[in-house]
Amino acid sequence: MASQFFTIIAGALFALFSMALGQTNLLQTNVTTNWNPTGEGCVDTVGFLSCYADQGITANSCADACSVSNKKGSAPYNTCVTACDQLWYAGNIGCWLQSCWNQVYSCGYQLTAMYYFHGTGLPQNSDVPFYPPPNNASAGACSCNLGYVYGNVSAVSTSMQGSNCEVIAGGDNATLYECECCGLSWPISNILTACPKSDLSIISLQTFITEVEKTLAPSTDKCAILNNGSETCVKNYNFPWVGTMAYNPLSLPAGEPGTAALSNTVGNAFTVFPSTAVVTLTLLSSYTSTITPASFVATAAANKLSISGTSLLGLPTSTRSTSVATTSTAAAFTTTTKASSGAKTKGDRLLLLLAVVLVIIGVL
């Protein structure tokens, strides 16, 4: 029962998270949203926006190429388009590293990296530069470490950590629910310890908590094991807590999760790109981009936009209605990206399809 229980919960969390981030469909823009749609504060605003625009054209070319030898709506066509999508998400990262690297600790860059992992179905790892940001990131950093938050979410979604509650319980319902209380509390506890006041609607945290409350409602002692910290859960059931604070999903403190919009602190993550003059970004099985980061400029600074729920706040009136919904980035294979140039793919459908095939092979 417990293994089935955790499988259901993990599946439910992943489904809820998918709804929050948007379906990975090439024709939809949620997963490929440009979280700095005006390029505010980037070291190279023109290059940043140009990169997104040029890759959007390539993304459409990729989808067109899929239809050359596959019937639209067929399984091979859908698989091909999914591979285009995955290259598209990787291409997003390159635009930031090229032209907005001074904001790599920002909410926008973290969301871009988070959407890459979500859109490709990959567990979070260290492949994306500067993600998650270090715990001591301050200048130009997001008010909540979203990389850390998503790390806890994806840990539940991709692999259940801790004990097999059914085996430990041995048929005892009280022990089973005690173990399950721990198993469903640890990601919530880790997240709320890090960002207790932040609005995390972007990952549907409150929706998940509501589902957890329904699941744990039959607990006769209302998850009392959580009332004295995480020590017993860690000792008895080996769940991966960070720190000693245990949040009881059945009795969370008032005001948590919070409602404070996600925003960036003032300043720049860096004023000198902390690497070589040319960077090779390698993601997935076939995405490689050679990036020349733009030079730092005096006008570079943190993006002042904030995120409440899933909406960007503080956009200029002229762009508010369209910029977030329509900006996109592209399916890239092997590209050379220079400052102020955008990512050019030269429209070679054969090479594009080869890259897509390599991604498909990597996924299968």
Short mmCIF file of C-alpha atoms in Angstrom, two decimals:
data_model
loop_
_atom_site.label_atom_id
_atom_site.label_comp_id
_atom_site.label_asym_id
_atom_site.label_seq_id
_atom_site.Cartn_x
_atom_site.Cartn_y
_atom_site.Cartn_z
CA MET A 1 0.00 0.00 0.00
CA ALA A 2 2.71 2.49 0.96
CA SER A 3 4.66 2.07 -2.23
CA GLN A 4 1.43 2.65 -4.15
CA PHE A 5 0.66 5.60 -1.89
CA PHE A 6 3.97 7.30 -2.61
CA THR A 7 3.71 6.57 -6.33
CA ILE A 8 0.29 8.24 -6.39
CA ILE A 9 1.52 11.25 -4.41
CA ALA A 10 4.64 11.67 -6.57
CA GLY A 11 2.50 11.43 -9.68
CA ALA A 12 0.03 13.94 -8.29
CA LEU A 13 2.81 16.40 -7.46
CA PHE A 14 4.32 16.07 -10.91
CA ALA A 15 0.89 16.56 -12.52
CA LEU A 16 0.22 19.66 -10.42
CA PHE A 17 3.65 21.03 -11.24
CA SER A 18 3.03 20.39 -14.92
CA MET A 19 -0.19 22.39 -14.77
CA ALA A 20 1.64 25.26 -13.10
CA LEU A 21 4.46 25.43 -15.63
CA GLY A 22 2.39 24.74 -18.72
CA GLN A 23 2.37 21.83 -21.13
CA THR A 24 5.55 21.20 -23.13
CA ASN A 25 3.99 21.96 -26.50
CA LEU A 26 5.93 23.91 -29.10
CA LEU A 27 2.92 26.10 -29.84
CA GLN A 28 2.47 27.13 -26.20
CA THR A 29 4.71 29.62 -24.44
CA ASN A 30 4.47 29.00 -20.69
CA VAL A 31 7.54 26.79 -20.51
CA THR A 32 9.48 29.08 -22.83
CA THR A 33 8.44 32.39 -21.29
CA ASN A 34 11.09 35.07 -21.34
CA TRP A 35 11.09 36.15 -17.70
CA ASN A 36 12.87 39.38 -18.62
CA PRO A 37 10.83 40.29 -21.70
CA THR A 38 12.25 43.80 -21.99
CA GLY A 39 15.85 42.79 -21.31
CA GLU A 40 15.92 45.21 -18.39
CA GLY A 41 19.35 45.50 -16.76
CA CYS A 42 21.07 42.95 -19.02
CA VAL A 43 24.67 43.57 -20.07
CA ASP A 44 23.41 43.44 -23.67
CA THR A 45 19.69 44.13 -23.91
CA VAL A 46 19.61 44.17 -27.71
CA GLY A 47 21.52 40.91 -27.96
CA PHE A 48 19.31 39.28 -25.33
CA LEU A 49 16.07 40.13 -27.13
CA SER A 50 17.59 39.29 -30.51
CA CYS A 51 18.65 35.87 -29.21
CA TYR A 52 15.11 35.07 -28.11
CA ALA A 53 13.60 36.33 -31.39
CA ASP A 54 16.04 34.47 -33.64
CA GLN A 55 15.63 31.22 -31.77
CA GLY A 56 11.86 31.55 -31.96
CA ILE A 57 12.16 31.48 -35.74
CA THR A 58 14.36 28.39 -35.51
CA ALA A 59 11.85 26.67 -33.23
CA ASN A 60 9.15 27.06 -35.82
CA SER A 61 11.51 25.76 -38.51
CA CYS A 62 12.17 22.74 -36.34
CA ALA A 63 8.46 22.00 -36.07
CA ASP A 64 8.08 22.45 -39.82
CA ALA A 65 10.93 20.02 -40.41
CA CYS A 66 9.16 17.45 -38.25
CA SER A 67 6.16 17.57 -40.56
CA VAL A 68 8.22 16.95 -43.71
CA SER A 69 8.41 13.21 -43.12
CA ASN A 70 5.79 12.73 -40.40
CA LYS A 71 2.05 13.23 -40.44
CA LYS A 72 0.98 15.96 -38.05
CA GLY A 73 -0.61 14.45 -34.95
CA SER A 74 1.07 11.09 -35.44
CA ALA A 75 3.26 9.54 -32.75
CA PRO A 76 6.52 10.09 -34.72
CA TYR A 77 5.56 13.72 -35.35
CA ASN A 78 4.78 14.32 -31.67
CA THR A 79 8.05 12.69 -30.65
CA CYS A 80 9.93 14.90 -33.08
CA VAL A 81 8.24 18.05 -31.83
CA THR A 82 8.97 17.05 -28.23
CA ALA A 83 12.64 16.82 -29.15
CA CYS A 84 12.39 20.29 -30.73
CA ASP A 85 10.91 21.54 -27.47
CA GLN A 86 13.77 20.10 -25.45
CA LEU A 87 16.35 21.81 -27.62
CA TRP A 88 14.29 24.97 -27.31
CA TYR A 89 14.48 24.93 -23.51
CA ALA A 90 18.24 24.45 -23.69
CA GLY A 91 18.49 27.40 -26.06
CA ASN A 92 16.89 29.65 -23.45
CA ILE A 93 19.83 29.13 -21.16
CA GLY A 94 22.28 30.27 -23.82
CA CYS A 95 20.52 33.63 -24.29
CA TRP A 96 21.03 34.46 -20.62
CA LEU A 97 24.66 33.35 -20.56
CA GLN A 98 25.37 35.38 -23.67
CA SER A 99 23.65 38.66 -22.90
CA CYS A 100 22.28 38.68 -19.35
CA TRP A 101 24.90 36.79 -17.33
CA ASN A 102 24.93 39.55 -14.73
CA GLN A 103 21.47 38.29 -13.68
CA VAL A 104 22.17 34.55 -13.35
CA TYR A 105 21.06 34.57 -9.69
CA SER A 106 17.81 36.33 -10.55
CA CYS A 107 14.31 34.88 -10.40
CA GLY A 108 14.11 35.03 -14.19
CA TYR A 109 17.22 32.97 -14.86
CA GLN A 110 16.31 30.45 -12.17
CA LEU A 111 12.85 30.01 -13.67
CA THR A 112 14.42 29.53 -17.11
CA ALA A 113 16.69 26.81 -15.75
CA MET A 114 13.85 25.26 -13.78
CA TYR A 115 11.66 25.13 -16.87
CA TYR A 116 14.51 23.46 -18.77
CA PHE A 117 14.62 20.59 -16.29
CA HIS A 118 10.84 20.36 -16.12
CA GLY A 119 10.37 20.54 -19.88
CA THR A 120 12.98 17.88 -20.62
CA GLY A 121 11.87 15.62 -17.78
CA LEU A 122 15.43 15.49 -16.44
CA PRO A 123 16.17 15.42 -12.72
CA GLN A 124 17.78 18.61 -11.53
CA ASN A 125 21.57 18.44 -11.80
CA SER A 126 24.60 20.70 -12.15
CA ASP A 127 24.60 20.90 -15.97
CA VAL A 128 23.11 24.42 -16.06
CA PRO A 129 25.75 26.99 -15.03
CA PHE A 130 25.07 29.05 -11.89
CA TYR A 131 21.99 26.99 -10.99
CA PRO A 132 20.94 26.61 -8.29
CA PRO A 133 22.61 29.74 -6.94
CA PRO A 134 24.72 29.38 -3.80
CA ASN A 135 23.02 29.89 -0.46
CA ASN A 136 25.03 33.05 0.13
CA ALA A 137 24.04 34.68 -3.19
CA SER A 138 23.03 38.25 -2.42
CA ALA A 139 23.54 40.89 -5.13
CA GLY A 140 21.01 40.50 -7.91
CA ALA A 141 19.59 37.36 -6.32
CA CYS A 142 15.97 36.21 -6.25
CA SER A 143 14.17 36.65 -2.94
CA CYS A 144 13.66 32.87 -2.89
CA ASN A 145 16.23 30.33 -4.06
CA LEU A 146 14.00 28.72 -6.68
CA GLY A 147 16.67 26.22 -7.67
CA TYR A 148 16.67 24.87 -4.13
CA VAL A 149 12.87 24.81 -4.07
CA TYR A 150 12.65 22.93 -7.36
CA GLY A 151 15.35 20.54 -6.17
CA ASN A 152 13.00 19.45 -3.38
CA VAL A 153 10.03 19.25 -5.77
CA SER A 154 11.89 17.19 -8.36
CA ALA A 155 13.31 14.88 -5.70
CA VAL A 156 9.74 13.87 -4.86
CA SER A 157 8.67 13.76 -8.50
CA THR A 158 11.52 11.58 -9.75
CA SER A 159 12.47 9.33 -6.85
CA MET A 160 10.96 8.62 -3.46
CA GLN A 161 13.59 9.09 -0.79
CA GLY A 162 13.43 7.53 2.64
CA SER A 163 11.93 4.35 3.98
CA ASN A 164 9.37 1.92 2.64
CA CYS A 165 6.56 2.80 5.00
CA GLU A 166 4.58 -0.35 4.27
CA VAL A 167 7.46 -2.62 5.26
CA ILE A 168 8.16 -0.68 8.45
CA ALA A 169 4.49 -0.52 9.42
CA GLY A 170 3.98 -4.27 9.08
CA GLY A 171 0.24 -3.78 8.83
CA ASP A 172 -0.01 -1.25 11.66
CA ASN A 173 -2.04 1.67 10.37
CA ALA A 174 -0.81 4.16 12.97
CA THR A 175 2.84 3.51 12.09
CA LEU A 176 2.02 3.66 8.40
CA TYR A 177 0.50 7.13 8.70
CA GLU A 178 3.29 8.29 10.99
CA CYS A 179 5.81 7.34 8.33
CA GLU A 180 3.72 8.91 5.57
CA CYS A 181 3.38 12.13 7.58
CA CYS A 182 7.18 12.34 7.57
CA GLY A 183 7.41 11.42 3.91
CA LEU A 184 5.06 14.18 2.82
CA SER A 185 6.32 16.78 5.26
CA TRP A 186 10.00 16.87 4.37
CA PRO A 187 9.78 18.60 0.96
CA ILE A 188 7.23 21.08 2.31
CA SER A 189 9.41 21.71 5.37
CA ASN A 190 12.57 22.21 3.34
CA ILE A 191 10.81 24.63 1.00
CA LEU A 192 9.06 26.68 3.67
CA THR A 193 12.20 26.85 5.81
CA ALA A 194 13.97 28.48 2.88
CA CYS A 195 11.12 30.67 1.60
CA PRO A 196 8.37 30.94 4.23
CA LYS A 197 6.86 34.22 3.00
CA SER A 198 7.30 33.86 -0.77
CA ASP A 199 4.42 33.37 -3.18
CA LEU A 200 5.27 29.98 -4.69
CA SER A 201 2.18 29.67 -6.84
CA ILE A 202 4.60 29.30 -9.74
CA ILE A 203 5.12 25.67 -8.62
CA SER A 204 1.56 25.16 -7.32
CA LEU A 205 2.87 24.63 -3.79
CA GLN A 206 -0.41 25.54 -2.10
CA THR A 207 -2.34 23.19 -4.40
CA PHE A 208 0.04 20.38 -3.51
CA ILE A 209 -0.28 21.13 0.20
CA THR A 210 -4.07 20.95 -0.13
CA GLU A 211 -3.81 17.50 -1.72
CA VAL A 212 -1.40 16.38 1.01
CA GLU A 213 -3.86 17.57 3.67
CA LYS A 214 -6.58 15.42 2.11
CA THR A 215 -4.27 12.42 1.98
CA LEU A 216 -3.15 12.71 5.61
CA ALA A 217 -6.59 13.55 7.02
CA PRO A 218 -7.16 9.94 8.25
CA SER A 219 -4.11 10.21 10.56
CA THR A 220 -5.64 9.66 14.00
CA ASP A 221 -3.07 11.84 15.80
CA LYS A 222 -2.93 14.47 13.03
CA CYS A 223 0.75 13.84 12.29
CA ALA A 224 1.84 14.48 15.87
CA ILE A 225 5.29 13.08 15.03
CA LEU A 226 5.98 16.40 13.28
CA ASN A 227 5.20 18.59 16.27
CA ASN A 228 8.66 18.26 17.83
CA GLY A 229 10.89 18.84 14.85
CA SER A 230 12.41 16.55 12.25
CA GLU A 231 14.66 14.42 14.46
CA THR A 232 12.30 11.45 14.87
CA CYS A 233 11.40 11.39 11.18
CA VAL A 234 15.06 11.39 10.19
CA LYS A 235 16.03 8.80 12.80
CA ASN A 236 13.13 6.40 12.27
CA TYR A 237 12.39 6.83 8.59
CA ASN A 238 15.49 8.37 6.99
CA PHE A 239 13.79 11.21 5.12
CA PRO A 240 16.14 13.96 3.84
CA TRP A 241 15.41 16.97 6.02
CA VAL A 242 17.54 20.09 5.90
CA GLY A 243 17.62 21.53 9.40
CA THR A 244 15.36 20.64 12.31
CA MET A 245 12.14 22.47 11.45
CA ALA A 246 9.25 20.16 10.60
CA TYR A 247 6.12 21.70 9.12
CA ASN A 248 2.94 19.76 9.80
CA PRO A 249 0.84 19.92 6.60
CA LEU A 250 -2.29 19.56 8.76
CA SER A 251 -1.49 22.64 10.86
CA LEU A 252 0.77 25.05 9.00
CA PRO A 253 1.57 28.42 10.60
CA ALA A 254 -0.72 31.26 9.59
CA GLY A 255 0.55 33.06 6.51
CA GLU A 256 2.67 30.19 5.23
CA PRO A 257 3.11 29.59 2.35
CA GLY A 258 3.39 33.33 1.94
CA THR A 259 2.09 35.80 -0.59
CA ALA A 260 5.14 38.02 -1.08
CA ALA A 261 5.96 38.49 -4.76
CA LEU A 262 9.24 37.04 -6.00
CA SER A 263 11.71 39.83 -6.67
CA ASN A 264 15.41 40.47 -7.14
CA THR A 265 17.78 42.23 -4.79
CA VAL A 266 19.70 45.21 -6.19
CA GLY A 267 23.05 44.78 -7.89
CA ASN A 268 24.63 42.23 -10.23
CA ALA A 269 25.52 38.62 -9.59
CA PHE A 270 28.83 39.39 -11.32
CA THR A 271 30.45 42.35 -13.02
CA VAL A 272 33.09 40.16 -14.67
CA PHE A 273 32.00 36.91 -16.28
CA PRO A 274 33.48 34.23 -13.96
CA SER A 275 34.83 31.96 -16.68
CA THR A 276 36.78 31.95 -19.90
CA ALA A 277 36.10 34.45 -22.70
CA VAL A 278 34.26 31.75 -24.67
CA VAL A 279 31.92 29.26 -23.00
CA THR A 280 30.78 25.93 -24.41
CA LEU A 281 27.33 25.03 -23.09
CA THR A 282 26.46 21.35 -23.47
CA LEU A 283 23.01 20.10 -22.51
CA LEU A 284 20.88 17.09 -23.39
CA SER A 285 22.46 14.60 -25.78
CA SER A 286 22.92 16.95 -28.72
CA TYR A 287 22.76 20.60 -27.68
CA THR A 288 26.10 22.39 -27.84
CA SER A 289 26.43 26.15 -28.04
CA THR A 290 29.65 28.15 -28.13
CA ILE A 291 28.89 31.40 -26.35
CA THR A 292 30.82 34.65 -26.24
CA PRO A 293 29.48 36.56 -23.24
CA ALA A 294 28.82 40.25 -23.83
CA SER A 295 31.03 42.78 -22.07
CA PHE A 296 29.82 44.34 -18.84
CA VAL A 297 28.31 47.81 -19.12
CA ALA A 298 27.70 50.47 -16.50
CA THR A 299 23.92 50.31 -16.99
CA ALA A 300 23.75 46.62 -16.07
CA ALA A 301 21.72 45.97 -12.94
CA ALA A 302 19.10 43.72 -11.39
CA ASN A 303 15.78 43.33 -13.16
CA LYS A 304 13.15 45.25 -11.18
CA LEU A 305 10.26 43.06 -12.34
CA SER A 306 8.53 40.95 -9.72
CA ILE A 307 6.51 37.76 -10.03
CA SER A 308 3.22 37.24 -8.24
CA GLY A 309 1.52 33.94 -8.86
CA THR A 310 2.47 33.24 -12.46
CA SER A 311 2.33 36.86 -13.62
CA LEU A 312 5.10 39.38 -14.16
CA LEU A 313 4.55 42.74 -12.47
CA GLY A 314 6.11 46.06 -13.38
CA LEU A 315 6.09 45.66 -17.16
CA PRO A 316 5.76 48.81 -19.27
CA THR A 317 2.17 49.32 -20.38
CA SER A 318 3.09 48.90 -24.04
CA THR A 319 4.45 45.39 -23.51
CA ARG A 320 2.41 44.12 -20.59
CA SER A 321 -0.28 42.37 -22.63
CA THR A 322 1.97 40.60 -25.10
CA SER A 323 5.57 40.22 -24.00
CA VAL A 324 5.27 37.35 -21.57
CA ALA A 325 2.71 35.46 -23.60
CA THR A 326 4.47 35.62 -26.94
CA THR A 327 8.22 35.76 -26.44
CA SER A 328 9.99 32.52 -27.20
CA THR A 329 13.32 30.87 -27.71
CA ALA A 330 14.33 28.19 -30.10
CA ALA A 331 15.47 24.69 -30.82
CA ALA A 332 19.22 24.98 -31.17
CA PHE A 333 21.70 22.31 -32.11
CA THR A 334 25.37 23.28 -32.54
CA THR A 335 25.52 27.06 -32.67
CA THR A 336 27.96 29.89 -32.33
CA THR A 337 26.49 32.70 -30.25
CA LYS A 338 28.27 36.04 -30.06
CA ALA A 339 27.36 39.16 -28.16
CA SER A 340 24.65 41.22 -29.86
CA SER A 341 24.15 38.62 -32.58
CA GLY A 342 21.59 36.15 -31.26
CA ALA A 343 21.83 32.41 -31.87
CA LYS A 344 21.95 31.78 -35.62
CA THR A 345 21.19 28.35 -37.02
CA LYS A 346 21.36 29.15 -40.75
CA GLY A 347 18.11 27.28 -41.40
CA ASP A 348 19.75 23.97 -42.28
CA ARG A 349 16.89 21.52 -41.80
CA LEU A 350 19.11 18.47 -42.21
CA LEU A 351 21.36 19.48 -39.31
CA LEU A 352 18.34 20.50 -37.28
CA LEU A 353 16.67 17.15 -37.79
CA LEU A 354 19.93 15.39 -36.90
CA ALA A 355 20.01 17.24 -33.61
CA VAL A 356 16.39 16.32 -32.99
CA VAL A 357 17.09 12.66 -33.76
CA LEU A 358 19.96 12.66 -31.26
CA VAL A 359 17.66 14.09 -28.59
CA ILE A 360 15.02 11.45 -29.36
CA ILE A 361 17.64 8.70 -29.05
CA GLY A 362 18.74 10.16 -25.73
CA VAL A 363 15.18 10.18 -24.41
CA LEU A 364 14.29 6.64 -25.51
#
